[in-house]
PDB file of C-alpha atoms in Angstrom:
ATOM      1  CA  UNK A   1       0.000   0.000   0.000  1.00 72.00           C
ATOM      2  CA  UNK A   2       1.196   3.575  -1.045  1.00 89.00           C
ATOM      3  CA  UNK A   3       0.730   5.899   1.159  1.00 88.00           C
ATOM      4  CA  UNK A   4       1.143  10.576   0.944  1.00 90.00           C
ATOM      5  CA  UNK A   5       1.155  12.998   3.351  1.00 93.00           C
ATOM      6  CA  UNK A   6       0.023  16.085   2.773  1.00 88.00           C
ATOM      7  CA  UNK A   7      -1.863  19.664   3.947  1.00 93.00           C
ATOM      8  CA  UNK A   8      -5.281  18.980   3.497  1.00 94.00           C
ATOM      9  CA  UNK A   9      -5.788  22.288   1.114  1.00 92.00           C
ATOM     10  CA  UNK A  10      -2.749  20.914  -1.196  1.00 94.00           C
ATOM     11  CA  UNK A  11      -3.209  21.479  -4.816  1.00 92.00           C
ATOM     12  CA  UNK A  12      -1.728  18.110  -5.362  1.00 91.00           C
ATOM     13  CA  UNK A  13      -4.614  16.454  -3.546  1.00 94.00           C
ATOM     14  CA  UNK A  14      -7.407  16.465  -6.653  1.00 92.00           C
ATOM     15  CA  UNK A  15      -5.095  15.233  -9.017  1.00 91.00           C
ATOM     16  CA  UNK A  16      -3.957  12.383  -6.395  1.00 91.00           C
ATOM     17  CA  UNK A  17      -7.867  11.789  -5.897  1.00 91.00           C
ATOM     18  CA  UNK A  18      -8.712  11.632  -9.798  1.00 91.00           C
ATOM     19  CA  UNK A  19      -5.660   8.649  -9.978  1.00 90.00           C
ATOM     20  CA  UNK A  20      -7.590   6.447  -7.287  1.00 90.00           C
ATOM     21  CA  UNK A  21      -5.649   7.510  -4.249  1.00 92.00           C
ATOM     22  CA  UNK A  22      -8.443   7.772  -1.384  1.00 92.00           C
ATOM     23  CA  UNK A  23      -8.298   9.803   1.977  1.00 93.00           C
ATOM     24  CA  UNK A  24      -7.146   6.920   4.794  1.00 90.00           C
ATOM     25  CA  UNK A  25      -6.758   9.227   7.991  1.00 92.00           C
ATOM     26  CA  UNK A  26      -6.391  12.993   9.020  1.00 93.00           C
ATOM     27  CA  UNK A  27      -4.424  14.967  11.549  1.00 94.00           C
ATOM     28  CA  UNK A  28      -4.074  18.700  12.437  1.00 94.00           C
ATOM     29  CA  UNK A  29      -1.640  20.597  14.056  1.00 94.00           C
ATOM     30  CA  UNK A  30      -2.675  23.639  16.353  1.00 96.00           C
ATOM     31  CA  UNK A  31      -0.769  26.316  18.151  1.00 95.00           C
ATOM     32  CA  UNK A  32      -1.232  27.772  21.275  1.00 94.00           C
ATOM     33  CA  UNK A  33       0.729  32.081  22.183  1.00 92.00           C
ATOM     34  CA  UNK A  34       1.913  32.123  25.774  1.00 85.00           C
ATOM     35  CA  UNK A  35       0.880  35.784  25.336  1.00 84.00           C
ATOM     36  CA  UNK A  36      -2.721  34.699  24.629  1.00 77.00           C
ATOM     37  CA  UNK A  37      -2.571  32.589  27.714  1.00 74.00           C
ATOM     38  CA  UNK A  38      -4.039  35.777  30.022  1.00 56.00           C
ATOM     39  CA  UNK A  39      -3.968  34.804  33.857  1.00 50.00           C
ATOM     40  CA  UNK A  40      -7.305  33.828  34.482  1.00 63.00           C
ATOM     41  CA  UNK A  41      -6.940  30.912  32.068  1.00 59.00           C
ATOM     42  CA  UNK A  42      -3.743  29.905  33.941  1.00 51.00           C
ATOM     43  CA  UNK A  43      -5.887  29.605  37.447  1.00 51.00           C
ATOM     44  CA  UNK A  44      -8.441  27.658  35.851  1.00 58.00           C
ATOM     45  CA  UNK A  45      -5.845  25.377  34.097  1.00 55.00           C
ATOM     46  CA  UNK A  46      -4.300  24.802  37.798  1.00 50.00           C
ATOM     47  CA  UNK A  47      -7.966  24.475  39.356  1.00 50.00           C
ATOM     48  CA  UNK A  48      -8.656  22.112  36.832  1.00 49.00           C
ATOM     49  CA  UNK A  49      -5.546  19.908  38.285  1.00 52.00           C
ATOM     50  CA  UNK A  50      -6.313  20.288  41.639  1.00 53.00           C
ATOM     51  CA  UNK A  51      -9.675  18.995  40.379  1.00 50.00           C
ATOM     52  CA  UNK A  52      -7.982  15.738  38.570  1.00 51.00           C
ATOM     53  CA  UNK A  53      -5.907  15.147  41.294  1.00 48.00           C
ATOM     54  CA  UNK A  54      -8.686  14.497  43.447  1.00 49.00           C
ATOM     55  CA  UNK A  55     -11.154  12.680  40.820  1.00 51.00           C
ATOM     56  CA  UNK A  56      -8.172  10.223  39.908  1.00 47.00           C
ATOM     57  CA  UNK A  57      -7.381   9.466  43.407  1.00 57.00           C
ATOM     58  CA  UNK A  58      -4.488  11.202  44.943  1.00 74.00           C
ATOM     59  CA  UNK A  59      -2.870  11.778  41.594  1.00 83.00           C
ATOM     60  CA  UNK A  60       0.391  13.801  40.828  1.00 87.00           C
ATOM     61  CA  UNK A  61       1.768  15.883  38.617  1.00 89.00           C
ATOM     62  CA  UNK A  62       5.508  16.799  37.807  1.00 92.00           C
ATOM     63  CA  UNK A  63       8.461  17.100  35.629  1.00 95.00           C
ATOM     64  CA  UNK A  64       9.826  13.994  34.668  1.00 98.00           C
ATOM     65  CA  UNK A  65      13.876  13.612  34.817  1.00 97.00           C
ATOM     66  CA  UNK A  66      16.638  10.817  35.000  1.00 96.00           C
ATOM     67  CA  UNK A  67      14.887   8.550  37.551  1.00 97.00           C
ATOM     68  CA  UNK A  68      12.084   8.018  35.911  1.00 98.00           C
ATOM     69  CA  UNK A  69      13.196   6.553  32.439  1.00 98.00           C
ATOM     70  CA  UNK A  70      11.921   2.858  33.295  1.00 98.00           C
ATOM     71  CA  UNK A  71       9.357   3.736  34.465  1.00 98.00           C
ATOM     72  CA  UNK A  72       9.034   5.978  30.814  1.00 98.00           C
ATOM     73  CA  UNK A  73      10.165   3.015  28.919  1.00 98.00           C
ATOM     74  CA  UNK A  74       7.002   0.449  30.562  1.00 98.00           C
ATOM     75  CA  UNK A  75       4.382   3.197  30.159  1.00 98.00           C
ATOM     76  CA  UNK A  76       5.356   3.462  26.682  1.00 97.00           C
ATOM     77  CA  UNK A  77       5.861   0.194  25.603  1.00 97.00           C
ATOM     78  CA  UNK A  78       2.094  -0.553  27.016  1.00 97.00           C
ATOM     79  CA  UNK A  79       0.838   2.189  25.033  1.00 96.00           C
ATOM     80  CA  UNK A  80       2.773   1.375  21.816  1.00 93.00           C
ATOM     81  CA  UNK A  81      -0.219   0.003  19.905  1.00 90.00           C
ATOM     82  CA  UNK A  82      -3.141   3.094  21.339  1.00 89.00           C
ATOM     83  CA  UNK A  83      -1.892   5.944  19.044  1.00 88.00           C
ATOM     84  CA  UNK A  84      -5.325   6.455  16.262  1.00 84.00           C
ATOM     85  CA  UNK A  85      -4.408   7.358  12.388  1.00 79.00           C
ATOM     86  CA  UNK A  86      -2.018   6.477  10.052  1.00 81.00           C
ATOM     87  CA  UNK A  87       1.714   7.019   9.229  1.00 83.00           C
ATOM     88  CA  UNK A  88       1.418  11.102  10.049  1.00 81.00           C
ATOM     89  CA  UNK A  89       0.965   9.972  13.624  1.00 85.00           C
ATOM     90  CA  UNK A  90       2.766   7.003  14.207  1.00 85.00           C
ATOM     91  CA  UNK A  91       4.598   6.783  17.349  1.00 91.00           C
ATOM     92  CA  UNK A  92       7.855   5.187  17.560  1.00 91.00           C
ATOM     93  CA  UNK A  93       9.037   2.751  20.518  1.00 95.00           C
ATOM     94  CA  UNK A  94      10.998   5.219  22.712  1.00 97.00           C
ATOM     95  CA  UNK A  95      14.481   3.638  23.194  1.00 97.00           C
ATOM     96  CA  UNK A  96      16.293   5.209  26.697  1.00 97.00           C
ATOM     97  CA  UNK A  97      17.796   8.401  24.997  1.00 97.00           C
ATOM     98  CA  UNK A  98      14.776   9.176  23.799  1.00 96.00           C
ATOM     99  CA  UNK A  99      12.666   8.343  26.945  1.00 98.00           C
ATOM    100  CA  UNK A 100      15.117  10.393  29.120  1.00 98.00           C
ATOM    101  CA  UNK A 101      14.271  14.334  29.958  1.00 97.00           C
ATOM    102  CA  UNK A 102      16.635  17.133  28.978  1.00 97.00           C
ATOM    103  CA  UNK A 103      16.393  21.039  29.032  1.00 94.00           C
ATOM    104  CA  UNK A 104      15.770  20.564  24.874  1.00 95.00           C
ATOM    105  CA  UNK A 105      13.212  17.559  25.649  1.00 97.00           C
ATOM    106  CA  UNK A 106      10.859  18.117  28.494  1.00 97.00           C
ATOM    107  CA  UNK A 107       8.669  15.315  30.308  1.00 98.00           C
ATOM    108  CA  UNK A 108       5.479  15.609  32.651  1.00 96.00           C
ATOM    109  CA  UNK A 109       4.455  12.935  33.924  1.00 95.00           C
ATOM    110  CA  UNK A 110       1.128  11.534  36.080  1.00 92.00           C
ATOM    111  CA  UNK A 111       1.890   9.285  38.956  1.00 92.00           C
ATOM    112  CA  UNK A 112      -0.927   7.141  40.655  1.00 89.00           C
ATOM    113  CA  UNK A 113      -1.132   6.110  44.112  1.00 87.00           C
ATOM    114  CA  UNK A 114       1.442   3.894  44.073  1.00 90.00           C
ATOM    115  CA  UNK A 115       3.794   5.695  42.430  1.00 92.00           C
ATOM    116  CA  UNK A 116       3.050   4.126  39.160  1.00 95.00           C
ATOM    117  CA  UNK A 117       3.113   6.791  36.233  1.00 97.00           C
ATOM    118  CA  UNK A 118       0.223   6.729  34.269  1.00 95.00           C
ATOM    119  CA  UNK A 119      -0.077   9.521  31.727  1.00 95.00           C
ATOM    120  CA  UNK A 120       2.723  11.425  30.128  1.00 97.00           C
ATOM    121  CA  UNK A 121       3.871  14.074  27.730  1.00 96.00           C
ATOM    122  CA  UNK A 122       7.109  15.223  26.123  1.00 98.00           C
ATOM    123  CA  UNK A 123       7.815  18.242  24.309  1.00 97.00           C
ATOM    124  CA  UNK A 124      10.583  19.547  22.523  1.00 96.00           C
ATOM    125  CA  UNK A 125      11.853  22.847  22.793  1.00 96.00           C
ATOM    126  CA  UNK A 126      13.856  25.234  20.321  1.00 92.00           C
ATOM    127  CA  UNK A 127      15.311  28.534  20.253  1.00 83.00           C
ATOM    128  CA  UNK A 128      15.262  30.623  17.367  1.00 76.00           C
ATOM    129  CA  UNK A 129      15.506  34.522  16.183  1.00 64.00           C
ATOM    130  CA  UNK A 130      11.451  34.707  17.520  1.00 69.00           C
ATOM    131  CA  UNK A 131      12.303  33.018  21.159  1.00 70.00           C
ATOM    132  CA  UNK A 132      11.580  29.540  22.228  1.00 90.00           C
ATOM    133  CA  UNK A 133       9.062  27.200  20.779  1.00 94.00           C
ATOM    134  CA  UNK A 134       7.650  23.862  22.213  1.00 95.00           C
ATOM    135  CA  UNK A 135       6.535  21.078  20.496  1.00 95.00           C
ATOM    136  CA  UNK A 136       4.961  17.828  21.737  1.00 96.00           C
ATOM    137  CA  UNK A 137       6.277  14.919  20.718  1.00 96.00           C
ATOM    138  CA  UNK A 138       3.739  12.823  22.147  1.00 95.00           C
ATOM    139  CA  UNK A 139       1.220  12.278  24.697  1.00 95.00           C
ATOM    140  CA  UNK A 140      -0.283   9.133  26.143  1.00 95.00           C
ATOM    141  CA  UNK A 141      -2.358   7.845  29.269  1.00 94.00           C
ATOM    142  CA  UNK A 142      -2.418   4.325  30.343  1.00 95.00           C
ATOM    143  CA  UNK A 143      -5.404   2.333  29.194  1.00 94.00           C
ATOM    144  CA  UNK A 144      -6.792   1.894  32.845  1.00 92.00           C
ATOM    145  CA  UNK A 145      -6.129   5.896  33.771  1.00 91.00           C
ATOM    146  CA  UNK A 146      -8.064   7.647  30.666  1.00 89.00           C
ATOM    147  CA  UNK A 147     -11.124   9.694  30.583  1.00 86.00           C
ATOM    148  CA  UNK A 148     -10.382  11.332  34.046  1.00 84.00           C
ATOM    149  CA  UNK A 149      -8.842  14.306  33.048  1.00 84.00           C
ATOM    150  CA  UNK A 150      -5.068  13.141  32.940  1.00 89.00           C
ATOM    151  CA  UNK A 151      -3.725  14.630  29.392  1.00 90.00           C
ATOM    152  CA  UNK A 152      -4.780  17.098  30.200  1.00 88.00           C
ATOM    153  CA  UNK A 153      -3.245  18.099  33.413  1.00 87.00           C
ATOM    154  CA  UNK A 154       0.490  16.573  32.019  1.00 91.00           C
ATOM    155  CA  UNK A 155      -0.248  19.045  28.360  1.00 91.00           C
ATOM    156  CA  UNK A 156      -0.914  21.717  31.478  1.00 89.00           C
ATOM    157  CA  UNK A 157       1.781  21.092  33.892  1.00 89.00           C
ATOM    158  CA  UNK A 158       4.382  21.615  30.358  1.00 92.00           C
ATOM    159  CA  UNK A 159       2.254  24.806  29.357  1.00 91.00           C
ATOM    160  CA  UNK A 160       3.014  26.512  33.102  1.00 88.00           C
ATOM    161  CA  UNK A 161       6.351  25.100  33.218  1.00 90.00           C
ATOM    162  CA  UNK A 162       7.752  26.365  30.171  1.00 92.00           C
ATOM    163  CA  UNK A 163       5.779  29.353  29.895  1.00 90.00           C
ATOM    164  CA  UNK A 164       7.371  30.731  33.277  1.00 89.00           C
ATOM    165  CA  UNK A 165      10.851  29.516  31.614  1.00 91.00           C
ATOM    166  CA  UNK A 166      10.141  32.228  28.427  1.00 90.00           C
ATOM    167  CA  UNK A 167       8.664  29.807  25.870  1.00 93.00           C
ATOM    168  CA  UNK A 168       6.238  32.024  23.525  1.00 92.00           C
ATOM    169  CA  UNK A 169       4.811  29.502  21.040  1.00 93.00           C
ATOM    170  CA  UNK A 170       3.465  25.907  21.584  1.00 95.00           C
ATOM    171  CA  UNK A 171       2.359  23.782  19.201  1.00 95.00           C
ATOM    172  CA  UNK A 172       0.627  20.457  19.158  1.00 95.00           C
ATOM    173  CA  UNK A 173      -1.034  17.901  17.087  1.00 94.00           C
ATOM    174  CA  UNK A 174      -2.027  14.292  16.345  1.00 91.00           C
ATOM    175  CA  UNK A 175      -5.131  11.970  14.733  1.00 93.00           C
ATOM    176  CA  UNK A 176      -8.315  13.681  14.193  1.00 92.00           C
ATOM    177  CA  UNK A 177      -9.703  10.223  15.555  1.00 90.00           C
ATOM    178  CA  UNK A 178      -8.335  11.259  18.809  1.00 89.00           C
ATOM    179  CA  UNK A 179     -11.207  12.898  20.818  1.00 89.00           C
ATOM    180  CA  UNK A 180      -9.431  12.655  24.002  1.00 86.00           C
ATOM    181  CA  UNK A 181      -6.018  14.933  22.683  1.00 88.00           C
ATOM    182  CA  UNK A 182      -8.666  16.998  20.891  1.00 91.00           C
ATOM    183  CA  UNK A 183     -10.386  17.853  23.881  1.00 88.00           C
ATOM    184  CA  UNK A 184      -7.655  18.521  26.337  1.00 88.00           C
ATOM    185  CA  UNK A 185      -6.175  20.738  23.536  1.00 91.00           C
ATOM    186  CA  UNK A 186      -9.438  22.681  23.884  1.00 90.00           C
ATOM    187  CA  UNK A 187      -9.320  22.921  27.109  1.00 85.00           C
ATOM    188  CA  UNK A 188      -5.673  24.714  27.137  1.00 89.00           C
ATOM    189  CA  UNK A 189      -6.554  26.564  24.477  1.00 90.00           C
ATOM    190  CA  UNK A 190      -4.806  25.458  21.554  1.00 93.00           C
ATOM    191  CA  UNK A 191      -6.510  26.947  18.009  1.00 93.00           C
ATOM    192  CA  UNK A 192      -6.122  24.226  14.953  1.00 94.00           C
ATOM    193  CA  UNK A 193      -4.195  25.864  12.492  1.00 93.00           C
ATOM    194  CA  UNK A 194      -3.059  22.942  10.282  1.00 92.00           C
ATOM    195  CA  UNK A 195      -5.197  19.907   8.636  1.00 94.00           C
ATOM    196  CA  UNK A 196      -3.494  17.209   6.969  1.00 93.00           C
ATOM    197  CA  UNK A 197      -4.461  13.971   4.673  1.00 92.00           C
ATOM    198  CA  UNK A 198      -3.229  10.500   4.693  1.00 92.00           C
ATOM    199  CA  UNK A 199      -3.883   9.216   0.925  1.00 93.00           C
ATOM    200  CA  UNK A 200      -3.584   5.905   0.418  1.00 90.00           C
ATOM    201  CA  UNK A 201      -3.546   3.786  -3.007  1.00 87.00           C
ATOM    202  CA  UNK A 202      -3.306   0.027  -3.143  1.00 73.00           C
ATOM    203  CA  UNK A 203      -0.221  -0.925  -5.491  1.00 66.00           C
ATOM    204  CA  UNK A 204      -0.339  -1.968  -8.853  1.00 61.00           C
TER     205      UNK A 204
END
């Protein structure tokens, strides 16, 4: 199977259609200005994780750093397969560079009870001529954890963060299959600014 990725407004995309290529999945991408973020949204962001905190029982948010690679490694490796779409939002297997925090890759993490984490997000962050910029990489919530608020409160906990640490532009993205991501994006404010295709055309 062939596959394309492309913006969803791209010129290319009737003439792909017209050949037999067909529309398998869509994404988006959305950005969110830490100068937008006005400080009435910030309280109800950290209400809102004093509220999950309690819902989820006794839940916790924080940074992630070197001590808590295995414990990013398991969580991911559980999730591997829970990712919606198509080759645009694959996730890859993190290996333990990639599952370890550093000042250019950030990780917030969700810890249960028992000290088990249970939902997580990294970003990646960039300096340029403009400032800094975040990306995420990923977010993900353990299968037993979801609907109770969770990716949202790790997406919030890396807004606060690295807004007080002078990052001016977030971005963020993923399936459009995902209604949990699309919600908690919502919720922190992020405004979709990007729509892409997956095309797909079986080979000759």
């Amino acid at each position: 199977m062939a596959t394309k990725v492309m913006r969803a407004d791209s010129p290319q995309r009737a003439e792909l259609e017209a050949q037999g290529w067909s529309v398998a999945a869509r994404s988006f991408g959305a950005r969110l200005d830490a100068d937008r973020v006005d400080e009435s949204r910030l309280r109800r962001l950290r209400r809102l994780r004093r509220l999950v905190e309690q819902v989820a029982v006794s839940v916790s948010v924080r940074s992630l750093d070197g001590r808590d690679v295995d414990a990013v490694l398991a969580l991911d490796a559980a999730t591997a397969d829970d990712y919606p779409g198509s080759v645009a939002t694959r996730h890859a297997l993190l290996d333990r560079e990639g599952a370890t925090p550093t000042p250019a890759r950030r990780g917030f993490g969700a810890f249960g009870p028992d000290g088990e984490l249970v939902a997580m997000t990294f970003v990646d962050v960039e300096t340029d001529g403009d400032g800094s910029a975040a990306e995420t990489d990923f977010t993900v919530v353990h299968r037993a954890w979801r609907r109770r608020g969770l990716a949202v409160a790790v997406k919030a906990a890396s807004v606060l963060a690295l807004s007080a640490e002078g990052v001016t532009r977030f971005r963020t993205g993923g399936s459009a299959d995902n209604a949990g991501i699309i919600r908690a994006n919502t919720v922190l404010g992020y405004v979709r600014d990007e729509e892409w295709i997956t095309l797909e055309r079986a080979a000759d």
